[in-house]
Coordinates of C-alpha atoms in Angstrom, one line a residue:
M1 CA 65.8 40.6 -34.8
Y2 CA 64.2 37.3 -34.7
N3 CA 60.6 37.3 -36.3
Y4 CA 59.1 34.5 -34.5
N5 CA 55.9 35.2 -35.8
R6 CA 57.1 34.3 -39.4
E7 CA 59.0 31.1 -38.0
V8 CA 55.3 30.1 -37.0
Q9 CA 53.8 30.7 -40.0
Q10 CA 55.9 28.7 -42.1
V11 CA 55.3 25.8 -39.3
M12 CA 51.7 26.0 -39.9
K13 CA 52.0 26.5 -43.7
K14 CA 54.1 22.8 -43.7
F15 CA 51.7 21.4 -41.6
I16 CA 48.9 22.8 -43.5
L17 CA 50.2 21.1 -46.8
Y18 CA 51.2 17.6 -45.3
A19 CA 48.0 17.2 -43.5
V20 CA 45.7 18.0 -46.3
A21 CA 48.3 15.9 -48.5
I22 CA 48.0 12.9 -46.2
L23 CA 44.3 13.3 -45.8
L24 CA 44.1 12.9 -49.3
I25 CA 46.0 9.5 -49.6
L26 CA 45.6 7.8 -46.6
P27 CA 42.9 7.7 -43.5
A28 CA 44.2 9.8 -40.8
S29 CA 43.5 6.1 -38.6
T30 CA 45.9 4.1 -40.7
I31 CA 49.1 6.3 -40.3
N32 CA 51.4 4.6 -38.6
V33 CA 53.4 7.4 -36.7
Y34 CA 56.3 4.9 -35.1
S35 CA 56.8 2.7 -38.0
E36 CA 59.7 0.5 -38.3
E37 CA 61.5 2.8 -40.7
E38 CA 61.3 5.6 -38.1
P39 CA 61.7 3.2 -34.7
V40 CA 60.8 5.8 -31.7
V41 CA 60.1 2.7 -29.2
E42 CA 60.9 -0.9 -28.8
K43 CA 58.3 -3.2 -30.5
T44 CA 56.1 -5.0 -28.3
P45 CA 57.8 -8.5 -27.1
P46 CA 56.3 -11.2 -28.4
V47 CA 53.2 -12.6 -27.2
E48 CA 50.6 -15.4 -28.0
N49 CA 48.6 -14.0 -30.9
S50 CA 50.2 -10.9 -31.0
S51 CA 48.3 -9.5 -28.2
I52 CA 49.8 -7.6 -25.3
Y53 CA 46.7 -8.5 -23.5
T54 CA 47.2 -12.3 -23.6
K55 CA 47.7 -14.7 -20.8
G56 CA 50.9 -15.3 -23.0
Y57 CA 52.8 -13.2 -21.2
P58 CA 55.2 -13.7 -18.2
K59 CA 54.0 -13.5 -14.8
K60 CA 55.8 -10.1 -14.3
I61 CA 54.0 -7.7 -16.0
P62 CA 55.7 -5.8 -18.2
E63 CA 56.5 -1.9 -17.0
F64 CA 54.8 -0.2 -19.9
L65 CA 51.7 -2.1 -19.1
K66 CA 51.3 -0.6 -15.4
S67 CA 52.0 2.7 -16.8
Q68 CA 48.9 5.2 -16.7
F69 CA 50.7 6.9 -20.0
F70 CA 49.6 3.4 -21.9
C71 CA 46.0 3.8 -21.2
G72 CA 46.3 7.6 -21.5
Y73 CA 47.6 8.0 -25.0
C74 CA 43.6 7.1 -25.9
H75 CA 42.3 8.5 -22.8
I76 CA 42.9 11.9 -24.0
L77 CA 39.7 12.9 -22.3
T78 CA 40.7 12.2 -18.9
Y79 CA 44.9 12.1 -19.3
P80 CA 46.4 13.2 -17.6
K81 CA 44.7 14.3 -14.3
V82 CA 41.7 11.7 -13.8
I83 CA 44.1 8.8 -15.2
K84 CA 47.0 9.4 -13.0
E85 CA 45.0 9.6 -10.0
A86 CA 43.6 6.2 -10.6
H87 CA 46.6 5.1 -11.4
N88 CA 48.1 6.3 -8.1
S89 CA 45.4 4.7 -6.3
W90 CA 45.9 1.5 -8.2
M91 CA 49.5 1.5 -7.1
T92 CA 48.8 1.5 -3.5
S93 CA 45.9 -1.3 -3.5
K94 CA 45.8 -4.9 -3.7
H95 CA 45.5 -5.1 -7.2
K96 CA 48.7 -3.7 -7.6
D97 CA 49.8 -6.3 -9.7
V98 CA 46.9 -7.1 -11.7
P99 CA 47.3 -5.1 -15.2
C100 CA 44.3 -2.6 -16.4
V101 CA 43.6 -4.7 -19.0
D102 CA 42.4 -7.6 -17.0
C103 CA 40.0 -5.7 -15.5
H104 CA 38.8 -2.6 -17.9
Y105 CA 38.7 -5.2 -20.6
P106 CA 35.8 -7.9 -20.8
P107 CA 37.4 -11.9 -20.6
G108 CA 36.1 -12.2 -24.3
R109 CA 37.7 -9.6 -25.8
L110 CA 41.6 -10.2 -23.8
D111 CA 42.8 -12.5 -26.4
V112 CA 41.7 -10.3 -29.6
A113 CA 44.8 -8.8 -31.1
I114 CA 44.8 -4.7 -31.4
P115 CA 47.2 -3.5 -34.0
E116 CA 46.9 0.0 -33.0
H117 CA 48.5 -0.7 -29.8
D118 CA 51.6 -1.4 -31.0
K119 CA 52.2 2.1 -31.7
I120 CA 51.7 3.5 -28.7
P121 CA 54.7 5.0 -26.8
R122 CA 55.9 2.6 -23.8
D123 CA 56.5 6.2 -21.5
E124 CA 55.4 9.8 -21.7
E125 CA 58.9 11.2 -22.1
T126 CA 59.3 9.1 -25.8
A127 CA 56.0 10.7 -26.8
T128 CA 56.2 14.1 -25.8
G129 CA 60.1 14.3 -26.8
K130 CA 61.6 16.7 -29.2
K131 CA 60.1 16.0 -32.8
T132 CA 60.3 17.5 -36.4
D133 CA 57.8 19.3 -38.1
M134 CA 56.7 16.2 -39.9
E135 CA 56.8 14.2 -36.6
Y136 CA 54.7 16.5 -34.7
M137 CA 52.2 16.9 -37.1
K138 CA 52.1 13.3 -37.3
S139 CA 51.3 12.9 -33.5
E140 CA 49.0 15.6 -34.2
L141 CA 46.9 13.9 -36.9
E142 CA 47.5 10.7 -34.1
V143 CA 45.7 12.9 -31.6
L144 CA 42.4 13.6 -33.7
S145 CA 42.1 10.1 -35.2
R146 CA 41.5 8.9 -31.4
L147 CA 39.1 11.6 -30.7
T148 CA 37.2 10.6 -33.7
T149 CA 37.1 7.1 -33.0
I150 CA 35.9 8.1 -29.5
L151 CA 33.2 10.3 -30.9
N152 CA 32.3 7.6 -33.6
M153 CA 31.8 4.9 -30.8
D154 CA 28.4 3.1 -30.8
E155 CA 27.2 4.3 -28.1
P156 CA 24.8 7.4 -27.5
V157 CA 27.1 9.1 -25.2
I158 CA 30.6 9.4 -24.0
R159 CA 30.9 7.3 -21.0
K160 CA 32.5 9.3 -18.3
K161 CA 33.6 6.4 -16.4
P162 CA 34.5 2.5 -16.7
R163 CA 32.7 -0.2 -17.0
I164 CA 33.8 -3.4 -15.6
D165 CA 32.4 -6.6 -16.7
D166 CA 31.5 -9.1 -14.1
N167 CA 33.3 -11.6 -15.8
S168 CA 36.5 -9.8 -15.5
C169 CA 36.2 -10.3 -12.0
T170 CA 34.2 -13.8 -11.5
I171 CA 36.2 -15.8 -14.0
K172 CA 39.5 -15.9 -12.9
C173 CA 40.1 -14.2 -9.4
H174 CA 36.8 -14.3 -7.7
L175 CA 34.8 -17.5 -8.4
K176 CA 31.3 -18.1 -8.3
S177 CA 31.4 -21.6 -7.4
G178 CA 31.7 -21.1 -3.9
K179 CA 34.1 -23.9 -3.8
G180 CA 38.0 -24.0 -3.2
K181 CA 39.4 -21.0 -1.7
E182 CA 39.0 -18.4 -4.7
G183 CA 35.1 -19.4 -4.7
E184 CA 34.8 -18.9 -0.7
F185 CA 34.2 -15.1 -1.2
W186 CA 30.7 -16.0 -2.7
T187 CA 28.9 -18.0 0.2
K188 CA 31.5 -17.2 3.2
K189 CA 30.4 -14.3 5.7
I190 CA 33.4 -11.4 4.9
K191 CA 34.5 -9.0 7.4
F192 CA 33.2 -5.6 5.7
V193 CA 33.7 -3.0 8.4
E194 CA 35.4 -3.4 12.2
V195 CA 34.7 -0.8 14.6
E196 CA 35.6 -0.2 18.2
R197 CA 32.7 0.4 20.1
E198 CA 32.8 3.0 23.5
D199 CA 33.6 0.5 25.7
K200 CA 36.3 -0.9 23.6
S201 CA 34.2 -3.9 22.8
I202 CA 34.7 -4.9 18.6
R203 CA 31.5 -4.9 16.4
V204 CA 32.1 -6.6 13.2
I205 CA 29.3 -6.2 10.0
S206 CA 29.8 -9.1 7.9
Y207 CA 28.8 -9.4 4.3
I208 CA 27.7 -12.2 1.8
H209 CA 28.2 -11.6 -1.9
K210 CA 25.9 -14.1 -3.1
T211 CA 22.5 -13.2 -1.0
H212 CA 23.2 -9.6 -2.8
F213 CA 23.0 -10.9 -6.4
D214 CA 19.4 -12.5 -5.6
K215 CA 17.6 -11.0 -8.8
T216 CA 14.5 -12.0 -6.3
K217 CA 15.5 -9.5 -4.1
S218 CA 16.9 -6.4 -6.3
V219 CA 14.3 -3.0 -6.8
E220 CA 12.1 -3.2 -10.4
G221 CA 14.5 -2.9 -13.1
Q222 CA 17.9 -3.2 -11.3
E223 CA 20.8 -5.8 -12.2
I224 CA 23.1 -5.7 -9.8
H225 CA 26.8 -5.9 -11.0
C226 CA 30.1 -6.4 -9.0
Q227 CA 30.8 -2.6 -10.1
T228 CA 27.4 -1.7 -8.8
C229 CA 28.9 -1.6 -5.5
H230 CA 32.4 -1.6 -6.2
Q231 CA 33.4 1.8 -7.5
H232 CA 36.0 4.3 -7.9
E233 CA 35.0 7.5 -5.6
T234 CA 37.8 9.1 -3.7
K235 CA 41.1 9.4 -4.7
D236 CA 42.6 7.3 -1.9
K237 CA 41.0 3.8 -2.9
H238 CA 41.0 2.7 -6.4
F239 CA 37.8 0.9 -5.7
E240 CA 35.9 1.0 -2.9
V241 CA 32.4 0.0 -1.3
S242 CA 30.8 2.6 0.6
R243 CA 28.4 2.4 3.5
K244 CA 26.2 5.1 1.9
K245 CA 25.7 2.5 -0.8
C246 CA 24.6 0.5 1.4
F247 CA 22.2 2.6 3.5
L248 CA 20.5 3.6 -0.1
C249 CA 19.8 0.2 -0.4
H250 CA 19.0 -1.2 2.9
F251 CA 16.7 2.1 4.1
K252 CA 15.0 3.4 1.1
N253 CA 11.0 2.9 1.6
A254 CA 11.9 0.7 4.2
E255 CA 10.3 0.4 7.8
L256 CA 12.8 0.7 10.2
N257 CA 13.3 -2.8 11.5
K258 CA 11.7 -4.7 8.7
G259 CA 12.6 -7.1 5.9
R260 CA 15.6 -5.2 4.1
A261 CA 16.5 -2.4 7.0
K262 CA 16.4 -5.6 9.8
C263 CA 19.2 -4.9 12.0
S264 CA 20.1 -8.2 12.5
L265 CA 21.1 -8.2 8.7
C266 CA 24.1 -6.6 9.4
H267 CA 24.3 -6.6 13.4
E268 CA 24.9 -8.7 15.8
I269 CA 21.9 -7.9 18.3
P270 CA 23.6 -7.1 21.5
T271 CA 23.1 -9.4 25.2
K272 CA 24.6 -7.0 27.4
P273 CA 22.3 -5.6 29.9
L274 CA 21.0 -2.1 29.3
Q275 CA 20.9 -1.1 33.3
R276 CA 24.0 0.2 33.8
Q277 CA 23.6 -1.5 37.2
K278 CA 23.5 -4.8 35.8
V279 CA 26.5 -7.3 34.9
E280 CA 26.0 -9.5 31.7
G281 CA 25.3 -12.8 32.7
A282 CA 24.6 -12.3 36.4
P283 CA 21.6 -13.8 37.9
E284 CA 18.3 -11.9 38.2
K285 CA 17.1 -11.1 41.3
E286 CA 13.7 -11.6 42.4
G287 CA 11.3 -9.0 41.5
E288 CA 13.9 -7.4 39.2
K289 CA 14.1 -8.0 35.2
T290 CA 17.5 -7.6 32.8
I291 CA 16.5 -5.4 30.3
N292 CA 18.7 -6.1 26.3
H293 CA 17.7 -6.0 23.2
K294 CA 16.7 -9.7 23.0
S295 CA 13.9 -8.6 25.6
I296 CA 12.9 -5.4 24.0
E297 CA 12.4 -7.1 20.7
A298 CA 10.5 -9.9 22.4
D299 CA 8.3 -7.3 24.4
G300 CA 7.1 -5.7 21.2
V301 CA 9.2 -2.4 21.8
K302 CA 9.3 -0.4 18.7
C303 CA 13.1 0.5 17.9
A304 CA 12.3 3.8 16.8
S305 CA 11.8 4.2 20.6
C306 CA 15.9 4.5 20.9
H307 CA 17.0 4.4 17.7
G308 CA 14.4 6.7 15.7
H309 CA 17.5 9.3 15.3
M310 CA 20.2 6.4 13.6
I311 CA 18.3 6.6 9.8
R312 CA 18.2 10.4 8.4
G313 CA 16.9 10.8 4.8
K314 CA 14.7 9.2 2.1
G315 CA 17.3 8.8 -0.8
E316 CA 14.8 11.1 -3.1
V317 CA 15.4 11.3 -6.7
V318 CA 16.5 14.8 -7.5
Q319 CA 15.2 15.2 -10.9
Q320 CA 17.7 18.7 -11.6
M321 CA 20.8 15.9 -11.1
C322 CA 19.5 14.4 -14.5
L323 CA 20.8 17.7 -16.3
D324 CA 23.8 16.7 -15.1
C325 CA 24.3 14.2 -18.0
H326 CA 21.5 14.7 -20.2
D327 CA 20.8 18.1 -22.2
N328 CA 17.2 17.8 -23.3
E329 CA 15.4 18.6 -20.3
E330 CA 11.8 18.0 -21.3
A331 CA 12.3 14.6 -22.7
I332 CA 14.7 13.5 -19.8
T333 CA 12.3 14.6 -16.9
K334 CA 9.4 13.3 -18.4
E335 CA 10.5 10.0 -17.9
A336 CA 12.1 10.5 -14.4
S337 CA 9.5 8.4 -12.1
N338 CA 9.4 5.5 -14.7
K339 CA 11.5 3.0 -11.8
K340 CA 12.1 0.2 -14.1
L341 CA 13.3 2.4 -17.1
M342 CA 15.5 4.5 -14.9
H343 CA 17.1 1.3 -13.2
E344 CA 17.2 -0.1 -16.5
K345 CA 19.5 2.5 -18.2
H346 CA 21.3 3.8 -15.2
V347 CA 21.7 0.6 -12.9
A348 CA 22.0 -2.7 -15.4
D349 CA 23.4 -0.8 -17.8
Q350 CA 26.4 0.6 -15.4
N351 CA 26.0 4.2 -16.7
A352 CA 25.5 6.0 -13.5
S353 CA 26.3 5.4 -9.5
C354 CA 23.5 5.5 -7.2
F355 CA 24.0 9.2 -6.4
D356 CA 24.4 10.4 -9.8
C357 CA 20.6 10.3 -9.3
H358 CA 19.9 10.2 -5.3
A359 CA 20.5 12.0 -2.4
P360 CA 22.4 10.0 0.3
I361 CA 20.6 8.6 3.4
E362 CA 22.7 8.7 6.7
H363 CA 22.8 6.2 9.2
N364 CA 24.5 6.6 12.5
K365 CA 24.5 8.3 15.9
K366 CA 25.4 12.0 15.4
A367 CA 21.7 13.2 15.7
D368 CA 20.0 14.5 18.7
Y369 CA 18.2 11.3 19.6
I370 CA 15.3 13.9 21.4
D371 CA 15.0 16.1 18.5
T372 CA 14.4 13.6 16.0
A373 CA 11.3 12.7 18.0
R374 CA 10.4 16.1 19.3
L375 CA 10.6 18.1 15.8
Q376 CA 8.4 15.1 13.5
C377 CA 5.0 15.9 15.2
Q378 CA 3.4 13.1 13.7
T379 CA 5.7 10.5 15.6
C380 CA 3.0 11.6 18.7
H381 CA 0.1 13.3 17.3
P382 CA -2.1 13.2 14.3
D383 CA -2.3 15.2 11.2
H384 CA -4.6 17.8 12.9
H385 CA -5.1 19.5 9.3
K386 CA -6.1 16.3 7.4
Y387 CA -9.7 17.2 6.7
Q388 CA -8.8 20.5 6.0
R389 CA -6.8 19.4 3.2
L390 CA -9.3 17.0 2.3
L391 CA -11.8 20.0 1.7
L392 CA -9.4 22.1 -0.2
E393 CA -8.0 19.3 -2.7
G394 CA -12.1 18.4 -3.0
A395 CA -11.1 14.8 -4.5
Q396 CA -13.4 12.1 -6.1
R397 CA -15.3 10.1 -3.5
P398 CA -18.1 7.6 -3.9
G399 CA -20.9 9.4 -4.9
V400 CA -19.3 12.7 -4.9
P401 CA -17.1 14.0 -7.9
S402 CA -14.0 16.3 -7.7
I403 CA -14.8 19.6 -6.7
P404 CA -11.8 21.4 -5.8
A405 CA -11.9 24.8 -3.9
L406 CA -12.5 28.0 -6.0
M407 CA -9.1 29.3 -4.9
A408 CA -7.2 26.2 -6.0
A409 CA -6.7 27.1 -9.3
V410 CA -4.1 30.1 -8.1
N411 CA -2.7 27.9 -5.5
T412 CA -4.3 30.1 -2.6
N413 CA -3.0 28.0 0.5
C414 CA -3.7 28.5 4.5
T415 CA -1.8 31.5 5.0
A416 CA -3.7 33.8 2.9
C417 CA -7.2 33.5 4.9
H418 CA -5.3 32.5 8.3
I419 CA -4.1 35.9 9.1
E420 CA -5.6 37.0 12.3
E421 CA -3.1 36.0 15.6
K422 CA -4.9 34.2 18.4
I423 CA -3.0 33.0 21.8
I424 CA -4.7 29.3 22.3
N425 CA -3.3 27.1 25.2
G426 CA -0.7 29.3 25.2
E427 CA 0.5 28.8 22.2
K428 CA 0.2 31.6 18.9
V429 CA -1.9 30.6 16.2
A430 CA -3.0 31.9 12.9
N431 CA -6.8 32.2 12.8
G432 CA -9.2 32.4 9.8
T433 CA -10.6 35.7 9.6
G434 CA -13.5 36.9 6.9
K435 CA -11.3 40.1 6.6
A436 CA -9.2 38.0 4.4
C437 CA -11.8 37.7 2.3
A438 CA -12.5 41.7 1.8
A439 CA -8.9 42.5 1.7
C440 CA -8.8 40.8 -1.9
H441 CA -12.8 40.9 -2.8
T442 CA -15.3 43.2 -1.6
P443 CA -15.8 44.6 2.0
K444 CA -19.2 42.5 1.4
H445 CA -17.2 39.2 1.4
E446 CA -16.4 40.2 5.0
G447 CA -19.8 38.4 6.3
M448 CA -19.3 35.4 3.3
V449 CA -17.1 33.1 5.9
E450 CA -20.0 33.3 9.0
E451 CA -22.4 32.7 6.6
W452 CA -21.1 29.5 5.0
K453 CA -20.2 28.1 8.6
S454 CA -24.2 28.7 9.4
S455 CA -25.5 27.1 6.1
T456 CA -23.4 24.0 6.1
A457 CA -23.5 23.3 10.3
S458 CA -27.4 23.5 9.4
A459 CA -27.1 21.2 6.6
A460 CA -24.7 18.8 8.8
K461 CA -27.0 18.8 11.7
E462 CA -30.0 17.5 9.5
A463 CA -27.4 14.8 7.9
K464 CA -26.7 14.0 11.7
E465 CA -30.5 13.2 12.7
I466 CA -30.6 10.8 9.6
E467 CA -27.7 8.9 10.9
K468 CA -29.6 8.4 14.2
D469 CA -32.7 6.9 12.3
A470 CA -30.2 4.9 10.3
E471 CA -28.5 3.4 13.2
A472 CA -32.0 2.8 14.6
A473 CA -33.1 1.1 11.7
I474 CA -30.1 -1.3 12.0
E475 CA -30.5 -2.2 15.0
A476 CA -34.1 -2.9 14.8
A477 CA -33.3 -5.1 11.7
K478 CA -31.0 -7.2 13.6
A479 CA -33.6 -9.9 14.2
T480 CA -35.1 -10.2 10.9
A481 CA -32.6 -9.2 8.0
T482 CA -29.6 -11.5 7.1
P483 CA -26.6 -10.6 8.2
E484 CA -25.2 -10.2 4.4
Q485 CA -28.0 -7.2 4.5
I486 CA -26.7 -5.9 8.0
E487 CA -23.2 -5.9 6.4
E488 CA -24.3 -3.7 3.8
A489 CA -26.2 -1.4 5.6
N490 CA -23.4 -1.0 7.5
K491 CA -21.2 -0.1 4.6
M492 CA -23.6 2.9 3.6
M493 CA -23.4 4.0 7.2
E494 CA -19.4 3.7 6.9
N495 CA -19.4 5.8 3.3
G496 CA -22.1 8.0 4.6
R497 CA -20.0 9.0 8.2
G498 CA -17.3 9.3 5.7
N499 CA -18.4 12.1 4.3
L500 CA -20.1 14.0 7.1
N501 CA -16.4 14.0 8.8
I502 CA -14.9 15.8 6.2
V503 CA -17.2 18.2 6.6
E504 CA -17.6 18.6 10.4
Y505 CA -14.0 17.9 11.4
G506 CA -12.4 19.9 8.4
G507 CA -15.2 23.1 8.7
G508 CA -17.1 23.5 5.6
V509 CA -16.0 27.0 5.0
H510 CA -13.0 25.8 3.6
N511 CA -14.9 24.1 0.3
K512 CA -18.5 25.4 0.7
K513 CA -19.7 23.5 -2.7
Y514 CA -17.6 20.2 -2.0
S515 CA -19.0 20.3 1.9
V516 CA -22.8 20.5 0.5
T517 CA -22.2 17.9 -2.2
L518 CA -20.8 15.9 0.6
I519 CA -23.5 16.5 3.4
D520 CA -26.0 15.4 0.4
A521 CA -24.3 12.1 -0.2
A522 CA -24.1 11.2 3.2
M523 CA -27.6 11.8 3.7
T524 CA -28.4 9.1 0.7
S525 CA -26.2 7.0 2.1
F526 CA -28.1 7.0 5.6
E527 CA -31.3 6.8 3.2
D528 CA -30.4 4.2 1.5
A529 CA -29.5 2.0 4.4
I530 CA -33.2 2.8 5.8
D531 CA -34.7 1.8 3.0
L532 CA -32.6 -1.8 2.6
L533 CA -33.9 -2.5 5.6
A534 CA -37.7 -1.6 5.7
E535 CA -38.0 -3.4 2.0
E536 CA -36.9 -6.7 4.3
E537 CA -39.4 -5.7 6.7
E538 CA -41.9 -5.3 4.5
E539 CA -41.2 -9.1 2.7
G540 CA -41.5 -10.6 6.5
V541 CA -43.4 -13.3 6.9
E542 CA -46.3 -12.3 9.5
V543 CA -48.3 -15.2 10.8
D544 CA -51.1 -15.0 14.0
C545 CA -49.1 -16.1 16.5
E546 CA -47.3 -14.7 19.6
C547 CA -44.9 -15.5 22.1
S548 CA -46.0 -17.2 25.8
D549 CA -43.2 -17.8 28.0
G550 CA -40.8 -18.4 25.4
K551 CA -43.5 -20.9 23.6
L552 CA -45.2 -20.1 20.3
D553 CA -49.2 -19.5 20.9
C554 CA -51.1 -19.3 17.4
A555 CA -54.8 -18.1 17.0
D556 CA -55.8 -21.1 15.3
E557 CA -54.8 -24.5 13.6
D558 CA -54.4 -22.3 10.2
A559 CA -51.8 -20.2 12.1
K560 CA -50.1 -23.0 13.8
A561 CA -49.5 -24.8 9.9
E562 CA -48.4 -21.4 8.5
A563 CA -45.9 -21.3 11.4
K564 CA -44.5 -24.7 10.8
T565 CA -44.0 -24.3 7.3
Y566 CA -42.2 -20.6 7.9
E567 CA -40.0 -22.5 10.5
C568 CA -41.0 -19.7 13.2
A569 CA -39.7 -19.7 16.7
C570 CA -39.5 -17.7 19.6
D571 CA -36.2 -16.0 20.4
D572 CA -34.4 -14.9 23.4
E573 CA -36.6 -11.9 23.7
D574 CA -40.4 -13.6 23.0
Y575 CA -40.2 -12.2 19.6
V576 CA -41.8 -14.6 16.7
V577 CA -38.7 -15.0 14.2
C578 CA -39.6 -16.9 10.7
Q579 CA -37.0 -18.3 8.9
G580 CA -38.7 -19.3 5.3
D581 CA -39.4 -16.9 3.0
E582 CA -43.0 -15.5 1.8

């Protein structure tokens, strides 16, 4: 019977013996599998500088340089699947006559001779053909050598995607000079996309390269490269500029139709009338107005009135996606919010594409234009729970320390206390009740809510009375106080009202201790305003004069002299006003 296992064992023994012998004599990386004594394939055609990558090649590209196997022989981690897919998309692209190395090797390295490339078989069939034991062993050592070389490169991680140097694009093919046919692409408007509208008209979106390389317009830490936009994203195209790349840069943290999100940067603003009954270019009838995009913009109508549904998403950074490339979660996520550092390491250094980190932003007409506004309450309505949140957070304010609500330590939210259903204006709402307090604490805590409401309401009422006194003091002091003093008093009033409003509109019961502190601070602000103006009044000049029919009437000559010294005069309301200081 044929003993297959024994033969395998014999081959393995030979393999191990040969491997040990060779490793003792020579490093694996110096082994030339296809030496001149054992020619397996034809030698590389003679080329200038002995490099297969130089300009010395004839214009017709050697077929082996077009072979995906030529690259895959060393890129063993991505061959055959990834490299074959990339090769297929390259063969159908505009760059099919450009060798891989013209783009994937920086121009400064194209003339560097790499002897190891002479060892690479010119096709896959030659490399995988039948071999003797010695040839097989040498092949495996060659693979090991290549893998060792990759793992010992001077980069912290194995590169998962190619890095294309900008000079590979701009030195020979796409010049940045702006001159000549080759340089036009840098300054010329290029048709990025052409779309047929519903009315069969054509919409063209243009693109200018030079504008996008303006460093003053880059996001902090970014450095735009050709490959930032031109990437191999799908199997069908070798590299492409996806629209979602445009959307992320133009719309993230930008207001609709403002700055880099301005519609006219990409779109030609239509002049066609928006009324269906109107004909473009037709004269306007008396009493009628043609409405188009330009007239709407001139009238100050917000673009979101009609186009608010066309931009959806915020391009958030999903920290969990960091772990797709990195292992040390704690160290990586610690710096995840450092925008400058993240862009330097991933965009400027070309280590990742935008969507390795960011969620996409959608820009199209597919969303429901009514629901977009209807479901975003703040489009029309204010945040009705703004003040409740401020109370629960208990944030530091002028004259008030930070005092978070007692339940903040255990992350108790609104639904813990608002457990009672009520119908208000036909809508079901969750009402707060003391029963929620008793459910967690003790029955006696049920009355705590009403007690807190009563005490904070009483204190707030007292503060409102002092506020009225302060308002009256400011009004009375306008005739004697300086504008600077009135302004300072008004600032005190503004601070006081801000603190008092939080309690009044937010319901002091949401944070009793913080509410009492806010009320005390408000009272202090109002009283400080009164004291400021009272001091001014006490320091004012008093003369024994009064106004009669708008003229100054003083009791005697001494009073007249005093009035003259302090520049006293009658104002419009027949009050004596003196400009000098005592």
